[in-house]
PDB file of C-alpha atoms and ligand atoms in Angstrom:
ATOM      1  CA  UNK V 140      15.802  10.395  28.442  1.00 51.00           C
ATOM      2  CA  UNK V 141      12.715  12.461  28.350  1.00 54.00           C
ATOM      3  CA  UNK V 142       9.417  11.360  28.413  1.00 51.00           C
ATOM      4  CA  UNK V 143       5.869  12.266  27.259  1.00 54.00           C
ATOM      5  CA  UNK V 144       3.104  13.235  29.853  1.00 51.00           C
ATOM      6  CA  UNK V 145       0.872  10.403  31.359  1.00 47.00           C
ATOM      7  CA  UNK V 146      -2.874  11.818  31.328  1.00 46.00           C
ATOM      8  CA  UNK V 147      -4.105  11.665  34.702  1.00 42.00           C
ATOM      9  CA  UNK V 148      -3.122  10.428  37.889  1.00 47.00           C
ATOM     10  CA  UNK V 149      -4.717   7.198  39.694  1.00 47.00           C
ATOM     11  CA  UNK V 150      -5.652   7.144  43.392  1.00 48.00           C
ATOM     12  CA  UNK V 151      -8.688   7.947  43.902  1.00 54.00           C
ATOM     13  CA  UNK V 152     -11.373   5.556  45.242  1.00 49.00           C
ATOM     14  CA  UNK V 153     -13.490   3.241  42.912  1.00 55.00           C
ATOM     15  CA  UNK V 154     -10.371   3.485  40.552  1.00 58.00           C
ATOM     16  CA  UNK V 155      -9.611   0.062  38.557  1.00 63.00           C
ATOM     17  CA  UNK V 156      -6.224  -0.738  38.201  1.00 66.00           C
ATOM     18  CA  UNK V 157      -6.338  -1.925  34.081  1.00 93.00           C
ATOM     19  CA  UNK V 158      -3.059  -3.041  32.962  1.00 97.00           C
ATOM     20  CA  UNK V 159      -3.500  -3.212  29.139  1.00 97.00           C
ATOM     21  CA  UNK V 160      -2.072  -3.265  26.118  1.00 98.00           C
ATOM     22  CA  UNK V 161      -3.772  -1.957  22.360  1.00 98.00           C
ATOM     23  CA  UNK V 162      -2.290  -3.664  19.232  1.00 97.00           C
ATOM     24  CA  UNK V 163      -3.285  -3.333  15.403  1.00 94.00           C
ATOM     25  CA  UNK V 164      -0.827  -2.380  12.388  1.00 92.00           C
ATOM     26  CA  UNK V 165       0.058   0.765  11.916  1.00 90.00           C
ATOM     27  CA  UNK V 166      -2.778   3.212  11.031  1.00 89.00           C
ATOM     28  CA  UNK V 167      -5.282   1.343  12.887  1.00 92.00           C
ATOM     29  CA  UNK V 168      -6.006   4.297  15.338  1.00 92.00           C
ATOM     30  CA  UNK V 169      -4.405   3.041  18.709  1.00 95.00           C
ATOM     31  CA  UNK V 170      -2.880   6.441  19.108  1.00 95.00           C
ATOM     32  CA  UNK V 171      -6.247   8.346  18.961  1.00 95.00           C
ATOM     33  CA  UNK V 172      -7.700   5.651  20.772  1.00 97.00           C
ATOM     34  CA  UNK V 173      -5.552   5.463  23.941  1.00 97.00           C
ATOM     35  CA  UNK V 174      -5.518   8.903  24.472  1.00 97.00           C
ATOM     36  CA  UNK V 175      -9.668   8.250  24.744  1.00 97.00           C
ATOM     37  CA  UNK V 176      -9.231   5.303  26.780  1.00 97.00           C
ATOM     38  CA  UNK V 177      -6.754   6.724  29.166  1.00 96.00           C
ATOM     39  CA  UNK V 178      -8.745   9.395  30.018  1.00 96.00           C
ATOM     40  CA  UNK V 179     -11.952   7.332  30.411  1.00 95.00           C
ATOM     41  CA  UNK V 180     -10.042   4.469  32.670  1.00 95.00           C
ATOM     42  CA  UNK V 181      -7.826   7.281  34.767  1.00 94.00           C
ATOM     43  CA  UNK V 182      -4.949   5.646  33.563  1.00 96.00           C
ATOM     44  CA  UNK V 183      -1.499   7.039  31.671  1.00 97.00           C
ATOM     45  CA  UNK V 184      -1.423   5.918  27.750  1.00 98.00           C
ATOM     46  CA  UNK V 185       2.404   5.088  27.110  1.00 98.00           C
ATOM     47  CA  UNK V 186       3.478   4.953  23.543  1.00 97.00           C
ATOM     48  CA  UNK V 187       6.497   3.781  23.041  1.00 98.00           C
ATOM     49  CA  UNK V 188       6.166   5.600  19.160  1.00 96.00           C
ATOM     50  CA  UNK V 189       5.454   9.435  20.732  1.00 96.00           C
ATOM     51  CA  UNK V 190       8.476   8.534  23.692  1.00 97.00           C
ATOM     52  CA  UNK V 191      10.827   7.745  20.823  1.00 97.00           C
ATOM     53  CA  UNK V 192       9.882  10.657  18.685  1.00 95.00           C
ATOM     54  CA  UNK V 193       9.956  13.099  22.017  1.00 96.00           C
ATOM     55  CA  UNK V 194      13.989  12.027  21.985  1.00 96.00           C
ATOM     56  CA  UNK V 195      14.240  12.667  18.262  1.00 96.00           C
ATOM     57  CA  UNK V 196      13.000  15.875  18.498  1.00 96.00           C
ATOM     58  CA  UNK V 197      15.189  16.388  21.578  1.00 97.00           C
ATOM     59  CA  UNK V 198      18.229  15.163  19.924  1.00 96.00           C
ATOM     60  CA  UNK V 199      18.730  12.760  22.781  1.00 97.00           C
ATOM     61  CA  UNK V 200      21.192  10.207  22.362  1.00 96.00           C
ATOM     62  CA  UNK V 201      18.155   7.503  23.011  1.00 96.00           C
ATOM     63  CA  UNK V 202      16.915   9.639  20.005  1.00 96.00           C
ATOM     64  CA  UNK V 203      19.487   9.605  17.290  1.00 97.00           C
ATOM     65  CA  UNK V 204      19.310   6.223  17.985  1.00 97.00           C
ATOM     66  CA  UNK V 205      15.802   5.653  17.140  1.00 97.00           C
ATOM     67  CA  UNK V 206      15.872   7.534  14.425  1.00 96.00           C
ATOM     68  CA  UNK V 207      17.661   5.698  12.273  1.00 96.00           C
ATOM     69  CA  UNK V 208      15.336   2.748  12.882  1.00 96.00           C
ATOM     70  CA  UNK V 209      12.564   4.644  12.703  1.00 95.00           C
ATOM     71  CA  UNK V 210      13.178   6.306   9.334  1.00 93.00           C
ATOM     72  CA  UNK V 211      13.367   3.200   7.989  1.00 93.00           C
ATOM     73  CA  UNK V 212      10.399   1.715   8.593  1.00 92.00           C
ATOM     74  CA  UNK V 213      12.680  -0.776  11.073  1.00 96.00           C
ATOM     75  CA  UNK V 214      12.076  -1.680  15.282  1.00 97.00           C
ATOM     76  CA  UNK V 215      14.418   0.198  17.074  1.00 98.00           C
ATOM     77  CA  UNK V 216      16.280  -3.335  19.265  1.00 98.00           C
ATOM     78  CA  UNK V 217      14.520  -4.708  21.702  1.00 98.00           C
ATOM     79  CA  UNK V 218      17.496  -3.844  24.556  1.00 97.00           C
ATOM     80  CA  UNK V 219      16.642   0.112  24.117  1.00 97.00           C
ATOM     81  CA  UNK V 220      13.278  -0.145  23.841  1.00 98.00           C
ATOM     82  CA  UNK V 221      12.679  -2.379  26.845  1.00 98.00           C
ATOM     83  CA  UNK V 222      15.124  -0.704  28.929  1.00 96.00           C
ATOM     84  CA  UNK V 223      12.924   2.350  27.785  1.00 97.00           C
ATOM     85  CA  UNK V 224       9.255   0.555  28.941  1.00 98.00           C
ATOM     86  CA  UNK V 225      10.794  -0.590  32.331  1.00 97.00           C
ATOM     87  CA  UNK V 226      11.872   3.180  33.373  1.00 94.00           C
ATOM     88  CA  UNK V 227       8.448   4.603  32.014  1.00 97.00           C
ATOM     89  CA  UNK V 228       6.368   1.482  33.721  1.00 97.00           C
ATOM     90  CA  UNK V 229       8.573   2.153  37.190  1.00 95.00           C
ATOM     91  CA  UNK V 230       6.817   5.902  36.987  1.00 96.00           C
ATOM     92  CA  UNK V 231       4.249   6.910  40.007  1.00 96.00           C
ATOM     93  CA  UNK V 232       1.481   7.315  36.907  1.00 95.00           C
ATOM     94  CA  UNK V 233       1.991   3.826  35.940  1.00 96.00           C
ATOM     95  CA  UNK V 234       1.484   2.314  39.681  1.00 93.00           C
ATOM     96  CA  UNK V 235      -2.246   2.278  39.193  1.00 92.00           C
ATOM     97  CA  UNK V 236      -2.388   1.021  36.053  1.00 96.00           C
ATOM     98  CA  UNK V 237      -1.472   2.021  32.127  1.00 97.00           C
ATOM     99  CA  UNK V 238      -2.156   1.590  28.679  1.00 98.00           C
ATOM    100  CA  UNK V 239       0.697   0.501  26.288  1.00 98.00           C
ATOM    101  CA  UNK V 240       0.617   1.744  22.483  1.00 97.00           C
ATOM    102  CA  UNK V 241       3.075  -0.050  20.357  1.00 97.00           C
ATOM    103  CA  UNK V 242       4.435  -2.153  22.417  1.00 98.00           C
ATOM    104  CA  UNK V 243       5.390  -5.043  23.068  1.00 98.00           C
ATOM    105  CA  UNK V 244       5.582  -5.578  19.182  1.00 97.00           C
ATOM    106  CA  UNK V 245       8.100  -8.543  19.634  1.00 97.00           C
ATOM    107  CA  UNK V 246       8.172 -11.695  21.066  1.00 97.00           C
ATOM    108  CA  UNK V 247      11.055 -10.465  23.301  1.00 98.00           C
ATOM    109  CA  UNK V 248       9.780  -7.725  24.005  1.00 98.00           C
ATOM    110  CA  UNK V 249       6.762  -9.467  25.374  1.00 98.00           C
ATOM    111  CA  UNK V 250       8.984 -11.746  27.676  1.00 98.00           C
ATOM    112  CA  UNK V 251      10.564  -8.508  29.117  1.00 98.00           C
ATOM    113  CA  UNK V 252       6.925  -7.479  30.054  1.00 98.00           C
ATOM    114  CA  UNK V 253       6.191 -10.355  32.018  1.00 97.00           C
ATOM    115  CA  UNK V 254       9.257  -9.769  33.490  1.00 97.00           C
ATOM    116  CA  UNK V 255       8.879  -6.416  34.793  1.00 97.00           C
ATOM    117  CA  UNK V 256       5.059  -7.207  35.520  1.00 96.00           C
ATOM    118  CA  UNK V 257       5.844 -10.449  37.817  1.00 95.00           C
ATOM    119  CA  UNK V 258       8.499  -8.105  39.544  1.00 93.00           C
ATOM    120  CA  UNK V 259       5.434  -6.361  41.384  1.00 90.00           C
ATOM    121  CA  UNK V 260       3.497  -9.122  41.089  1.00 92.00           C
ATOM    122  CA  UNK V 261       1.025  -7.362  38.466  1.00 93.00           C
ATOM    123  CA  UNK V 262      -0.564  -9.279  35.595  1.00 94.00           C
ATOM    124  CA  UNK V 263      -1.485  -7.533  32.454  1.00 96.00           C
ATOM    125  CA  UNK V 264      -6.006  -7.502  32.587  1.00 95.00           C
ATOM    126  CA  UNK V 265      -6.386  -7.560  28.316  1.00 96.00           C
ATOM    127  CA  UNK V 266      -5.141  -7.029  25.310  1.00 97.00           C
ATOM    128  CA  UNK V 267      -7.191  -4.880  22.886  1.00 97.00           C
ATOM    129  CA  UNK V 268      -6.768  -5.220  19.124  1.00 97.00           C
ATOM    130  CA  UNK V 269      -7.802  -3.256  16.571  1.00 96.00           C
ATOM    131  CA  UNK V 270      -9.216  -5.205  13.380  1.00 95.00           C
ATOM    132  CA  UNK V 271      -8.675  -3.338  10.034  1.00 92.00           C
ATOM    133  CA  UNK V 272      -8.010  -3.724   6.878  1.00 88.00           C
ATOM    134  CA  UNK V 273      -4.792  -3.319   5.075  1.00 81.00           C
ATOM    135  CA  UNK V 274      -5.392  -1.594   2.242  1.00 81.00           C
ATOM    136  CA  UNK V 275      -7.261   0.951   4.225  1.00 83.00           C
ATOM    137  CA  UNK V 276      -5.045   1.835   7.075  1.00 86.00           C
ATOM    138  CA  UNK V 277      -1.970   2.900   3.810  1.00 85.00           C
ATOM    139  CA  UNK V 278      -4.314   5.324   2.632  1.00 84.00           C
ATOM    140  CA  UNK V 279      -4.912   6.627   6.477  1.00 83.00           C
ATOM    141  CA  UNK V 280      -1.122   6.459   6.580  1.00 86.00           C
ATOM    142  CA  UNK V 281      -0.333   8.101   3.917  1.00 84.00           C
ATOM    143  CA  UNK V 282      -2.778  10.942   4.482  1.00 85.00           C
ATOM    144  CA  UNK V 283      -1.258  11.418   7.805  1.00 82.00           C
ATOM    145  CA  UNK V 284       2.081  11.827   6.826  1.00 82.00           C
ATOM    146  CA  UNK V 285       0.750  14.659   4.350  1.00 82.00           C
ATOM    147  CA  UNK V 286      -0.908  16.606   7.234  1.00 85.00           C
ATOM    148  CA  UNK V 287       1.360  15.891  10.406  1.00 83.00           C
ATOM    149  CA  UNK V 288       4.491  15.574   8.352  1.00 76.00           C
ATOM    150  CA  UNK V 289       5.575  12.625  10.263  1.00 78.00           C
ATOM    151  CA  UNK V 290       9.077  11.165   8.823  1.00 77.00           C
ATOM    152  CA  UNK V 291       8.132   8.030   8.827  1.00 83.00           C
ATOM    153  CA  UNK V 292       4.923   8.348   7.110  1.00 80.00           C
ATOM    154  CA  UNK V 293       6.312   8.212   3.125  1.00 82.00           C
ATOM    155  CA  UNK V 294       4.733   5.480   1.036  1.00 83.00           C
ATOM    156  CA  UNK V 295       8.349   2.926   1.498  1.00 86.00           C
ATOM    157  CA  UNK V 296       8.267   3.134   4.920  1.00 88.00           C
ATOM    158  CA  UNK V 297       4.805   2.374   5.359  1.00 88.00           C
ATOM    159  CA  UNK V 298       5.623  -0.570   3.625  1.00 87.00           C
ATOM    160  CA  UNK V 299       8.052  -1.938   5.385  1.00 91.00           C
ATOM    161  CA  UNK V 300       6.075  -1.152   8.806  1.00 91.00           C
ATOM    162  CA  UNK V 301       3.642  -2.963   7.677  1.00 91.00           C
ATOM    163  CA  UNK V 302       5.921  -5.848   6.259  1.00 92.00           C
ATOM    164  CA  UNK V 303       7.256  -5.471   9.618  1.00 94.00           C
ATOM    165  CA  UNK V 304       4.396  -5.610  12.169  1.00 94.00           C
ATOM    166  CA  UNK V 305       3.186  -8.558   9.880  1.00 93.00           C
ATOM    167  CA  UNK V 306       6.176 -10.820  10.235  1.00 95.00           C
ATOM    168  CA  UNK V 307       7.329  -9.447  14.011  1.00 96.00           C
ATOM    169  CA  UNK V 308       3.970  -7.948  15.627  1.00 95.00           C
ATOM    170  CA  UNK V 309       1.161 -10.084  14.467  1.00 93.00           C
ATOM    171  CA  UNK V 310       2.422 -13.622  15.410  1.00 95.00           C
ATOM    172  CA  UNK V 311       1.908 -12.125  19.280  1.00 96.00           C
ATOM    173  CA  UNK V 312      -1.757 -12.069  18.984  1.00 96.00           C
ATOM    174  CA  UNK V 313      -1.700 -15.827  18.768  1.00 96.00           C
ATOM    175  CA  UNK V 314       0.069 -15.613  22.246  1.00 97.00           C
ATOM    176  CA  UNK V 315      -2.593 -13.033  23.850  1.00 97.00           C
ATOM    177  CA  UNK V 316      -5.493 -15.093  22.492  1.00 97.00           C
ATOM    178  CA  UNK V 317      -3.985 -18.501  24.323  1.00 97.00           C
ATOM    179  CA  UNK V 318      -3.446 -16.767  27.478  1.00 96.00           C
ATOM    180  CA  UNK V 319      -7.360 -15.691  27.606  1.00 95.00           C
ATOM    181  CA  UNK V 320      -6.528 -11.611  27.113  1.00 96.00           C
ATOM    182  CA  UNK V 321      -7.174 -10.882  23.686  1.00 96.00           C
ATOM    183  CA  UNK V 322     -10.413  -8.221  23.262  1.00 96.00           C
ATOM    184  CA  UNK V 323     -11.031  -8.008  19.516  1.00 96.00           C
ATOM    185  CA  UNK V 324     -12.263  -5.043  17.971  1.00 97.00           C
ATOM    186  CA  UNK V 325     -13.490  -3.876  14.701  1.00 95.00           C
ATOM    187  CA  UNK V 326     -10.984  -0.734  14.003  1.00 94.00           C
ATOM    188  CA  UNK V 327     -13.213   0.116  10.662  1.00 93.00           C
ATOM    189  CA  UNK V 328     -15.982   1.590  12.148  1.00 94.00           C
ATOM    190  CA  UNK V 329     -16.150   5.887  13.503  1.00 94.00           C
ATOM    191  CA  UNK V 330     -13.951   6.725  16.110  1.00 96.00           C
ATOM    192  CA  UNK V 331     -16.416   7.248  18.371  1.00 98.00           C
ATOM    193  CA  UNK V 332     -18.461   3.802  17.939  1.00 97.00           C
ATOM    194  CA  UNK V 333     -14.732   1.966  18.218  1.00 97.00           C
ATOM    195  CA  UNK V 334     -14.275   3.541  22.083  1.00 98.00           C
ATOM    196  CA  UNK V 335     -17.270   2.909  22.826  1.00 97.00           C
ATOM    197  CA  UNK V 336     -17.228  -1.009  21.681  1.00 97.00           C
ATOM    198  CA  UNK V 337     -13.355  -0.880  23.439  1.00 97.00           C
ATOM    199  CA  UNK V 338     -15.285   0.045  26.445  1.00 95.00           C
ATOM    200  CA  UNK V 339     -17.623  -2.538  26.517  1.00 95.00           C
ATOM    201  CA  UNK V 340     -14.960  -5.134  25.483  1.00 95.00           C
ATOM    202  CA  UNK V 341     -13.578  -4.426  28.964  1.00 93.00           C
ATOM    203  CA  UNK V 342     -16.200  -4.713  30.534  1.00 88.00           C
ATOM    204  CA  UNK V 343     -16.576  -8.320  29.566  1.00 78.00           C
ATOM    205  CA  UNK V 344     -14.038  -9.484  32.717  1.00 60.00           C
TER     206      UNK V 344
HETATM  207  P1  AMP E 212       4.462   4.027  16.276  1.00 74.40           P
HETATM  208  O1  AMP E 212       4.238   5.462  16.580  1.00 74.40           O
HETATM  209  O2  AMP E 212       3.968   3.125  17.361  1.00 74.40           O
HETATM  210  O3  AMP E 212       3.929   3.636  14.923  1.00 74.40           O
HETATM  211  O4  AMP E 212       6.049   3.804  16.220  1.00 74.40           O
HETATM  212  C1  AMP E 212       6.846   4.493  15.287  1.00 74.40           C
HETATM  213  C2  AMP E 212       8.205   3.815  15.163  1.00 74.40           C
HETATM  214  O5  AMP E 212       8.872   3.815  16.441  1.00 74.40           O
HETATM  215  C3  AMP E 212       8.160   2.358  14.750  1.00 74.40           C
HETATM  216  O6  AMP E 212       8.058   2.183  13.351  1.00 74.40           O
HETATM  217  C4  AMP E 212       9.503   1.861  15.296  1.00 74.40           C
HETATM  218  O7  AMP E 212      10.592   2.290  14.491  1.00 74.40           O
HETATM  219  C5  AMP E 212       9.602   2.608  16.617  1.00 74.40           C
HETATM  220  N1  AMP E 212       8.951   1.834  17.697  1.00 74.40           N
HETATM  221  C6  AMP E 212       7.839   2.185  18.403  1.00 74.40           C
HETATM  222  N2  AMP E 212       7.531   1.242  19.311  1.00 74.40           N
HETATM  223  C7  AMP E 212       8.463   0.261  19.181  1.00 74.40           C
HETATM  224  C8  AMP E 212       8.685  -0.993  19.804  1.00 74.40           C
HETATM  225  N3  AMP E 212       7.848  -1.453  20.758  1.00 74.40           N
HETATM  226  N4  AMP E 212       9.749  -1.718  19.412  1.00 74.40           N
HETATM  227  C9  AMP E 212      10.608  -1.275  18.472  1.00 74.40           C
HETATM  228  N5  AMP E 212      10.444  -0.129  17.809  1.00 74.40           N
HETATM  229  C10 AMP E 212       9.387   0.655  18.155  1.00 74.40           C
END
Protein backbone atom coordinates (compact mmCIF):
# COMPACT_ATOMS: atom_id res chain seq x y z
CA UNK A 1 0.00 0.00 0.00
CA UNK A 2 1.35 3.45 -0.33
CA UNK A 3 0.51 6.25 1.55
CA UNK A 4 0.28 10.08 1.39
CA UNK A 5 2.70 12.32 3.49
CA UNK A 6 1.65 13.35 7.11
CA UNK A 7 2.55 17.23 7.46
CA UNK A 8 4.74 17.57 10.29
CA UNK A 9 6.08 15.60 12.93
CA UNK A 10 4.96 15.85 16.79
CA UNK A 11 7.45 15.86 19.67
CA UNK A 12 8.31 18.80 20.55
CA UNK A 13 7.44 20.40 23.92
CA UNK A 14 4.11 22.34 24.55
CA UNK A 15 2.73 20.02 21.71
CA UNK A 16 -1.10 18.90 22.28
CA UNK A 17 -1.84 15.59 21.40
CA UNK A 18 -5.55 16.35 19.38
CA UNK A 19 -7.04 13.25 18.21
CA UNK A 20 -9.83 14.50 15.86
CA UNK A 21 -11.92 13.84 13.33
CA UNK A 22 -13.62 16.64 10.50
CA UNK A 23 -16.97 15.54 8.96
CA UNK A 24 -19.41 17.44 6.46
CA UNK A 25 -20.75 16.07 2.95
CA UNK A 26 -18.78 16.15 0.29
CA UNK A 27 -17.70 19.64 -0.91
CA UNK A 28 -17.83 21.09 2.42
CA UNK A 29 -14.02 21.95 2.44
CA UNK A 30 -12.55 19.35 5.01
CA UNK A 31 -9.78 18.69 2.57
CA UNK A 32 -8.60 22.37 2.39
CA UNK A 33 -9.32 22.63 5.87
CA UNK A 34 -7.21 19.84 7.42
CA UNK A 35 -4.36 20.56 5.55
CA UNK A 36 -4.75 24.23 7.58
CA UNK A 37 -5.46 22.60 10.72
CA UNK A 38 -2.72 20.08 10.59
CA UNK A 39 -0.25 22.43 10.14
CA UNK A 40 -1.55 24.83 12.83
CA UNK A 41 -2.01 21.78 15.57
CA UNK A 42 1.53 19.93 14.43
CA UNK A 43 -0.41 17.09 13.67
CA UNK A 44 -0.63 14.65 10.30
CA UNK A 45 -4.15 15.20 8.31
CA UNK A 46 -5.09 11.54 7.10
CA UNK A 47 -7.63 11.32 4.38
CA UNK A 48 -8.74 8.30 3.75
CA UNK A 49 -10.13 9.97 0.04
CA UNK A 50 -6.29 11.26 -1.11
CA UNK A 51 -4.81 7.50 0.46
CA UNK A 52 -7.31 5.76 -1.80
CA UNK A 53 -6.71 7.88 -4.81
CA UNK A 54 -2.64 7.66 -4.13
CA UNK A 55 -3.34 3.61 -4.85
CA UNK A 56 -5.44 4.40 -7.89
CA UNK A 57 -3.00 6.32 -9.37
CA UNK A 58 -0.44 3.69 -8.34
CA UNK A 59 -2.39 0.90 -9.73
CA UNK A 60 -2.14 -0.84 -6.40
CA UNK A 61 -4.21 -3.70 -5.89
CA UNK A 62 -5.79 -1.69 -2.66
CA UNK A 63 -6.35 0.71 -5.67
CA UNK A 64 -8.19 -1.08 -8.38
CA UNK A 65 -10.16 -1.94 -5.67
CA UNK A 66 -11.24 1.41 -4.68
CA UNK A 67 -11.76 2.45 -7.77
CA UNK A 68 -14.53 0.80 -8.67
CA UNK A 69 -16.30 2.09 -5.56
CA UNK A 70 -15.12 5.21 -5.95
CA UNK A 71 -16.24 5.84 -9.54
CA UNK A 72 -19.40 5.18 -8.52
CA UNK A 73 -20.13 7.45 -6.14
CA UNK A 74 -20.16 4.10 -3.62
CA UNK A 75 -17.91 3.47 0.05
CA UNK A 76 -15.26 1.33 -0.74
CA UNK A 77 -16.24 -1.82 2.40
CA UNK A 78 -15.59 -1.08 5.55
CA UNK A 79 -12.92 -4.32 5.93
CA UNK A 80 -10.39 -2.41 3.37
CA UNK A 81 -10.85 0.75 4.50
CA UNK A 82 -10.40 0.05 8.20
CA UNK A 83 -7.69 -2.30 7.71
CA UNK A 84 -6.33 0.81 5.72
CA UNK A 85 -6.92 3.53 8.92
CA UNK A 86 -5.36 1.01 11.45
CA UNK A 87 -1.89 0.71 9.37
CA UNK A 88 -1.89 4.61 8.69
CA UNK A 89 -3.02 5.37 12.58
CA UNK A 90 -0.08 2.67 13.77
CA UNK A 91 2.44 5.32 11.82
CA UNK A 92 5.19 7.29 14.12
CA UNK A 93 3.27 10.71 12.68
CA UNK A 94 0.10 9.56 14.09
CA UNK A 95 1.58 8.79 17.80
CA UNK A 96 1.12 12.40 18.77
CA UNK A 97 -1.96 12.94 17.48
CA UNK A 98 -3.93 13.24 13.83
CA UNK A 99 -6.64 14.57 11.99
CA UNK A 100 -9.01 12.16 10.08
CA UNK A 101 -10.75 13.43 6.70
CA UNK A 102 -13.45 11.16 5.56
CA UNK A 103 -13.51 8.87 7.85
CA UNK A 104 -15.12 7.09 9.83
CA UNK A 105 -18.19 7.67 7.45
CA UNK A 106 -19.95 4.45 8.81
CA UNK A 107 -21.24 3.25 11.79
CA UNK A 108 -18.73 0.34 11.54
CA UNK A 109 -16.30 2.07 10.70
CA UNK A 110 -16.68 4.14 13.79
CA UNK A 111 -16.68 0.94 16.07
CA UNK A 112 -13.31 -0.05 14.43
CA UNK A 113 -12.01 3.41 15.65
CA UNK A 114 -12.74 2.92 19.10
CA UNK A 115 -11.22 -0.15 18.68
CA UNK A 116 -7.91 0.75 17.54
CA UNK A 117 -8.08 3.97 19.86
CA UNK A 118 -8.81 1.88 23.25
CA UNK A 119 -5.85 -0.42 22.01
CA UNK A 120 -3.40 2.48 23.20
CA UNK A 121 -5.64 3.66 25.44
CA UNK A 122 -6.25 7.04 23.36
CA UNK A 123 -9.66 8.71 23.17
CA UNK A 124 -10.60 10.74 20.21
CA UNK A 125 -10.60 14.97 21.84
CA UNK A 126 -13.61 16.29 19.08
CA UNK A 127 -15.27 15.96 16.26
CA UNK A 128 -15.45 18.99 13.92
CA UNK A 129 -18.29 19.37 11.42
CA UNK A 130 -18.66 21.43 8.76
CA UNK A 131 -22.31 23.00 8.32
CA UNK A 132 -23.26 23.74 4.64
CA UNK A 133 -25.71 23.75 2.50
CA UNK A 134 -26.58 21.25 -0.09
CA UNK A 135 -27.31 22.91 -2.94
CA UNK A 136 -24.15 24.85 -2.58
CA UNK A 137 -21.49 22.34 -1.96
CA UNK A 138 -22.90 20.47 -5.93
CA UNK A 139 -22.02 23.56 -7.49
CA UNK A 140 -18.44 23.57 -5.50
CA UNK A 141 -18.39 19.94 -6.62
CA UNK A 142 -19.03 20.24 -9.77
CA UNK A 143 -16.65 23.12 -10.37
CA UNK A 144 -13.97 21.05 -8.93
CA UNK A 145 -14.27 18.24 -11.00
CA UNK A 146 -13.97 20.79 -14.06
CA UNK A 147 -10.61 22.17 -12.78
CA UNK A 148 -8.88 19.13 -10.92
CA UNK A 149 -10.45 16.58 -13.20
CA UNK A 150 -11.23 14.37 -10.36
CA UNK A 151 -13.19 11.05 -11.61
CA UNK A 152 -15.47 11.13 -9.26
CA UNK A 153 -16.51 14.62 -9.54
CA UNK A 154 -19.33 14.21 -12.66
CA UNK A 155 -22.79 15.48 -11.79
CA UNK A 156 -24.22 11.32 -11.07
CA UNK A 157 -21.70 10.66 -8.83
CA UNK A 158 -22.04 13.62 -6.86
CA UNK A 159 -25.34 12.50 -6.43
CA UNK A 160 -25.05 9.47 -5.17
CA UNK A 161 -22.16 10.73 -2.66
CA UNK A 162 -24.31 12.82 -1.43
CA UNK A 163 -27.32 10.27 -1.33
CA UNK A 164 -24.69 8.34 0.27
CA UNK A 165 -23.10 10.40 3.08
CA UNK A 166 -26.84 11.31 3.83
CA UNK A 167 -28.15 7.85 4.51
CA UNK A 168 -24.52 6.24 5.81
CA UNK A 169 -22.40 9.40 7.10
CA UNK A 170 -24.82 11.77 8.65
CA UNK A 171 -26.69 9.46 11.14
CA UNK A 172 -22.94 9.43 13.00
CA UNK A 173 -23.20 12.96 14.01
CA UNK A 174 -26.06 12.00 16.27
CA UNK A 175 -23.45 9.59 17.90
CA UNK A 176 -20.55 12.37 18.25
CA UNK A 177 -23.05 14.88 19.64
CA UNK A 178 -24.20 12.18 22.57
CA UNK A 179 -20.75 11.38 23.43
CA UNK A 180 -19.99 15.30 24.16
CA UNK A 181 -17.36 15.67 20.92
CA UNK A 182 -19.23 17.26 18.32
CA UNK A 183 -17.68 21.08 17.43
CA UNK A 184 -20.13 22.58 14.94
CA UNK A 185 -19.09 24.85 12.40
CA UNK A 186 -20.55 27.05 9.83
CA UNK A 187 -18.70 25.66 6.47
CA UNK A 188 -20.45 28.74 4.40
CA UNK A 189 -18.43 31.37 5.42
CA UNK A 190 -14.40 32.31 3.64
CA UNK A 191 -11.93 29.86 4.13
CA UNK A 192 -10.05 31.78 6.18
CA UNK A 193 -12.89 32.92 8.81
CA UNK A 194 -13.93 28.89 8.90
CA UNK A 195 -10.11 27.97 10.38
CA UNK A 196 -10.12 30.45 12.32
CA UNK A 197 -13.74 29.68 14.04
CA UNK A 198 -12.34 25.67 13.83
CA UNK A 199 -9.64 27.02 15.96
CA UNK A 200 -11.51 28.54 18.47
CA UNK A 201 -14.03 25.62 18.52
CA UNK A 202 -11.08 23.70 19.97
CA UNK A 203 -10.26 25.72 22.13
CA UNK A 204 -13.55 25.38 23.92
CA UNK A 205 -12.14 21.97 25.95
P1 LIG B 1 -13.30 11.84 -0.33
O1 LIG B 1 -12.06 12.35 -0.97
O2 LIG B 1 -13.21 11.82 1.16
O3 LIG B 1 -14.53 12.55 -0.82
O4 LIG B 1 -13.46 10.31 -0.77
C1 LIG B 1 -13.59 9.95 -2.13
C2 LIG B 1 -14.13 8.53 -2.24
O5 LIG B 1 -13.23 7.61 -1.60
C3 LIG B 1 -15.47 8.30 -1.57
O6 LIG B 1 -16.56 8.67 -2.38
C4 LIG B 1 -15.41 6.78 -1.34
O7 LIG B 1 -15.63 6.05 -2.54
C5 LIG B 1 -13.96 6.57 -0.95
N1 LIG B 1 -13.79 6.74 0.51
C6 LIG B 1 -13.07 7.71 1.15
N2 LIG B 1 -13.13 7.55 2.48
C7 LIG B 1 -13.91 6.45 2.71
C8 LIG B 1 -14.37 5.78 3.86
N3 LIG B 1 -14.07 6.23 5.10
N4 LIG B 1 -15.14 4.69 3.70
C9 LIG B 1 -15.45 4.21 2.47
N5 LIG B 1 -15.09 4.81 1.34
C10 LIG B 1 -14.31 5.92 1.43
Amino acid sequence: MIDTEGTAPAGDPGHVPFRLLIVGPPGAGKGTQAARLAEALRIPAISTGDIFRANVGAKTELGVLAQSYMDRGEYVPDSVTNDMVRSRLAEADAQGGFLLDGYPRTLDQVHALDDMLSATGDALDAVLMLDVDFDAVIGRLVERGRELGRSDDTEETIRRRIEVYAEQTAPLVALFEERGLLRRVDGMASIDEVTAALLAALEQR
